Amino acid sequence: MNRYIVTGGAGFIGSALVRALLAEGRSVHVIDNLSTGNARNLQEIADRITLHDLDICDYDRLAPVIAGAHRVFHLAAIPSVPKSIDNPVPSHASNIDGSFNVFRAAAEGKAGRVIYAASSSAYGDTEVLPKTESMAPRPKSPYAVQKLLGEYYASVFSDCFQLETVALRFFNVFGPRQDPTSPYSGVLSIFMTCLLERRSPTIFGDGEQSRDFTYVEDVVALLLKASEAKGVSGKTFNAGNGGRYTLNETWRLLQKIEGVDLPARYGPARTGDVRDSQADTAAAIRELGHAPKFSFEQGLRLTLDWYRGQRGL
Ligand code: UD2
């Protein structure tokens, strides 16, 4: 049976993708070193998948798992802009060396297409919104550089080593299972935890920075489409919703949904932070059949319900 590999499959996006692949009847192998991911995210499906507890930096263990796979979804990474500034060495190793290993293992092992999780951070601050794939990248942080380099490798492996690849630039993905417990966690997981605990969040900067928050199920649907689309090898596409919300608007909306009044605190802006982010989704719609289904508010409500359920509320 064809094997579908998900690196980073114990993470919140990866584990949602694993569920979608299982629903399609696929044989799924997860590669994860359980550093940012967590086996809990795969709990009720653990007996339906094969979990390889290994680091993508360990080529000798990685290569035999990837060899001959039908599709490789490469989501394993050390995410976070601030983490890559506070501790650049591990994120460089995972995001650059680890990604190179995945592409190399796929090419040498004659695997099918690799779908690479790139990042909207590659754009940096552009003069124009929304951000289109043809714009020159202007990475502002080590993380952004690392993720961009992975895209370049994806494209070069397609050209030079006949490996099919597609890169998707994820735009601030959120949803159930996103870990809210680290200072490097995604802002919405932190906001929602604050909301349910009736605490004020800290907004870094003036809160007028904006993001194209994208619900995880829409990204999963696009990953599946990118794994089958024709004539797209070596290309990079935005994986966003196409909208744009400031942090101030977002916190206001969450308070309204929950019916509370909890003014945010403000702290210094983060180094390496992008000011505004919004995806032009035209190319992904045209070439991959992207069709985001969840409005921001729908995604927020579903995610909030999930966090609430976790707390038995
Ligand atoms: C970047 C990428 C995103 C993804 C992610 C992975 C951009 C535009 N987006 O997300 O696509 O690759 O990295 O980690 O580069 N913030 C607060 N309070 C908090 C936490 C965060 O105000 O407690 C702010 C933060 O300063 C930023 C915004 O919220 O302005 C979003 O931060 P984030 O860490 O959720 O994601 P971001 O945009 O760095």
PDB file of C-alpha atoms and ligand atoms in Angstrom, residues 79-82 118-122 143 170-173 183-188 190-191 202-204 209-211 213 247 270 273-274 276-277, ligand 1:
ATOM      1  CA  PRO A  79       8.644  27.338  14.326  1.00  0.00           C
ATOM      2  CA  SER A  80       8.565  30.852  15.778  1.00  0.00           C
ATOM      3  CA  VAL A  81      10.229  34.084  14.777  1.00  0.00           C
ATOM      4  CA  PRO A  82      11.317  35.037  18.338  1.00  0.00           C
ATOM      5  CA  ALA A 118       6.906  27.198   3.932  1.00  0.00           C
ATOM      6  CA  SER A 119       6.018  30.417   5.757  1.00  0.00           C
ATOM      7  CA  SER A 120       4.435  33.772   4.978  1.00  0.00           C
ATOM      8  CA  SER A 121       7.292  35.275   7.019  1.00  0.00           C
ATOM      9  CA  ALA A 122       9.414  34.992   3.841  1.00  0.00           C
ATOM     10  CA  TYR A 143      13.148  31.783  10.952  1.00  0.00           C
ATOM     11  CA  PHE A 170       1.394  29.017   5.546  1.00  0.00           C
ATOM     12  CA  PHE A 171      -0.210  32.224   6.811  1.00  0.00           C
ATOM     13  CA  ASN A 172      -0.622  32.193  10.629  1.00  0.00           C
ATOM     14  CA  VAL A 173      -2.424  28.893  10.940  1.00  0.00           C
ATOM     15  CA  PRO A 183       5.976  31.967  25.244  1.00  0.00           C
ATOM     16  CA  TYR A 184       6.649  31.157  21.560  1.00  0.00           C
ATOM     17  CA  SER A 185       3.134  29.808  20.983  1.00  0.00           C
ATOM     18  CA  GLY A 186       0.939  31.247  18.243  1.00  0.00           C
ATOM     19  CA  VAL A 187      -0.840  34.387  19.367  1.00  0.00           C
ATOM     20  CA  LEU A 188      -4.374  33.007  18.993  1.00  0.00           C
ATOM     21  CA  ILE A 190      -2.370  32.472  23.848  1.00  0.00           C
ATOM     22  CA  PHE A 191      -5.317  34.863  23.398  1.00  0.00           C
ATOM     23  CA  THR A 202      -0.045  41.114  26.385  1.00  0.00           C
ATOM     24  CA  ILE A 203       0.028  42.572  22.916  1.00  0.00           C
ATOM     25  CA  PHE A 204       3.529  43.273  21.596  1.00  0.00           C
ATOM     26  CA  GLN A 209      -0.094  44.795  13.160  1.00  0.00           C
ATOM     27  CA  SER A 210      -2.299  42.507  11.115  1.00  0.00           C
ATOM     28  CA  ARG A 211      -2.358  38.851  10.167  1.00  0.00           C
ATOM     29  CA  PHE A 213      -5.218  34.065  10.289  1.00  0.00           C
ATOM     30  CA  LEU A 247      -4.444  42.052  16.925  1.00  0.00           C
ATOM     31  CA  ARG A 270       9.011  42.058  18.921  1.00  0.00           C
ATOM     32  CA  ASP A 273       7.974  40.981  13.616  1.00  0.00           C
ATOM     33  CA  VAL A 274       6.286  41.572  10.273  1.00  0.00           C
ATOM     34  CA  ASP A 276       1.069  43.346   8.018  1.00  0.00           C
ATOM     35  CA  SER A 277       0.336  40.008   6.434  1.00  0.00           C
TER      36      SER A 277
HETATM   37  C1  UD2 B   1       5.058  33.794  11.712  1.00  0.00           C
HETATM   38  C2  UD2 B   1       4.502  33.695  10.299  1.00  0.00           C
HETATM   39  C3  UD2 B   1       3.508  32.515  10.232  1.00  0.00           C
HETATM   40  C4  UD2 B   1       4.152  31.218  10.722  1.00  0.00           C
HETATM   41  C5  UD2 B   1       4.639  31.464  12.144  1.00  0.00           C
HETATM   42  C6  UD2 B   1       5.295  30.244  12.759  1.00  0.00           C
HETATM   43  C7  UD2 B   1       4.428  36.070   9.635  1.00  0.00           C
HETATM   44  C8  UD2 B   1       3.564  37.205   9.201  1.00  0.00           C
HETATM   45  N1  UD2 B   1       3.780  34.930   9.964  1.00  0.00           N
HETATM   46  O1  UD2 B   1       3.993  34.108  12.566  1.00  0.00           O
HETATM   47  O2  UD2 B   1       3.069  32.357   8.890  1.00  0.00           O
HETATM   48  O3  UD2 B   1       5.196  30.812   9.880  1.00  0.00           O
HETATM   49  O4  UD2 B   1       5.603  32.550  12.140  1.00  0.00           O
HETATM   50  O5  UD2 B   1       5.713  30.514  14.063  1.00  0.00           O
HETATM   51  O6  UD2 B   1       5.645  36.183   9.654  1.00  0.00           O
HETATM   52  N2  UD2 B   1       1.966  38.501  19.765  1.00  0.00           N
HETATM   53  C9  UD2 B   1       1.437  39.237  20.813  1.00  0.00           C
HETATM   54  N3  UD2 B   1       1.293  38.632  22.013  1.00  0.00           N
HETATM   55  C10 UD2 B   1       1.646  37.341  22.241  1.00  0.00           C
HETATM   56  C11 UD2 B   1       2.184  36.577  21.165  1.00  0.00           C
HETATM   57  C12 UD2 B   1       2.332  37.201  19.934  1.00  0.00           C
HETATM   58  O7  UD2 B   1       1.109  40.413  20.649  1.00  0.00           O
HETATM   59  O8  UD2 B   1       1.491  36.858  23.386  1.00  0.00           O
HETATM   60  C13 UD2 B   1       2.071  39.140  18.444  1.00  0.00           C
HETATM   61  C14 UD2 B   1       3.417  39.009  17.748  1.00  0.00           C
HETATM   62  O9  UD2 B   1       4.315  40.017  18.157  1.00  0.00           O
HETATM   63  C15 UD2 B   1       2.987  39.144  16.276  1.00  0.00           C
HETATM   64  C16 UD2 B   1       1.598  38.497  16.240  1.00  0.00           C
HETATM   65  O10 UD2 B   1       1.150  38.463  17.596  1.00  0.00           O
HETATM   66  O11 UD2 B   1       2.859  40.497  15.919  1.00  0.00           O
HETATM   67  C17 UD2 B   1       1.602  37.072  15.717  1.00  0.00           C
HETATM   68  O12 UD2 B   1       2.636  36.361  16.394  1.00  0.00           O
HETATM   69  P1  UD2 B   1       2.778  34.779  16.268  1.00  0.00           P
HETATM   70  O13 UD2 B   1       3.973  34.374  17.086  1.00  0.00           O
HETATM   71  O14 UD2 B   1       1.487  34.124  16.539  1.00  0.00           O
HETATM   72  O15 UD2 B   1       3.038  34.555  14.727  1.00  0.00           O
HETATM   73  P2  UD2 B   1       3.973  35.322  13.624  1.00  0.00           P
HETATM   74  O16 UD2 B   1       3.179  36.407  13.005  1.00  0.00           O
HETATM   75  O17 UD2 B   1       5.318  35.587  14.145  1.00  0.00           O
END
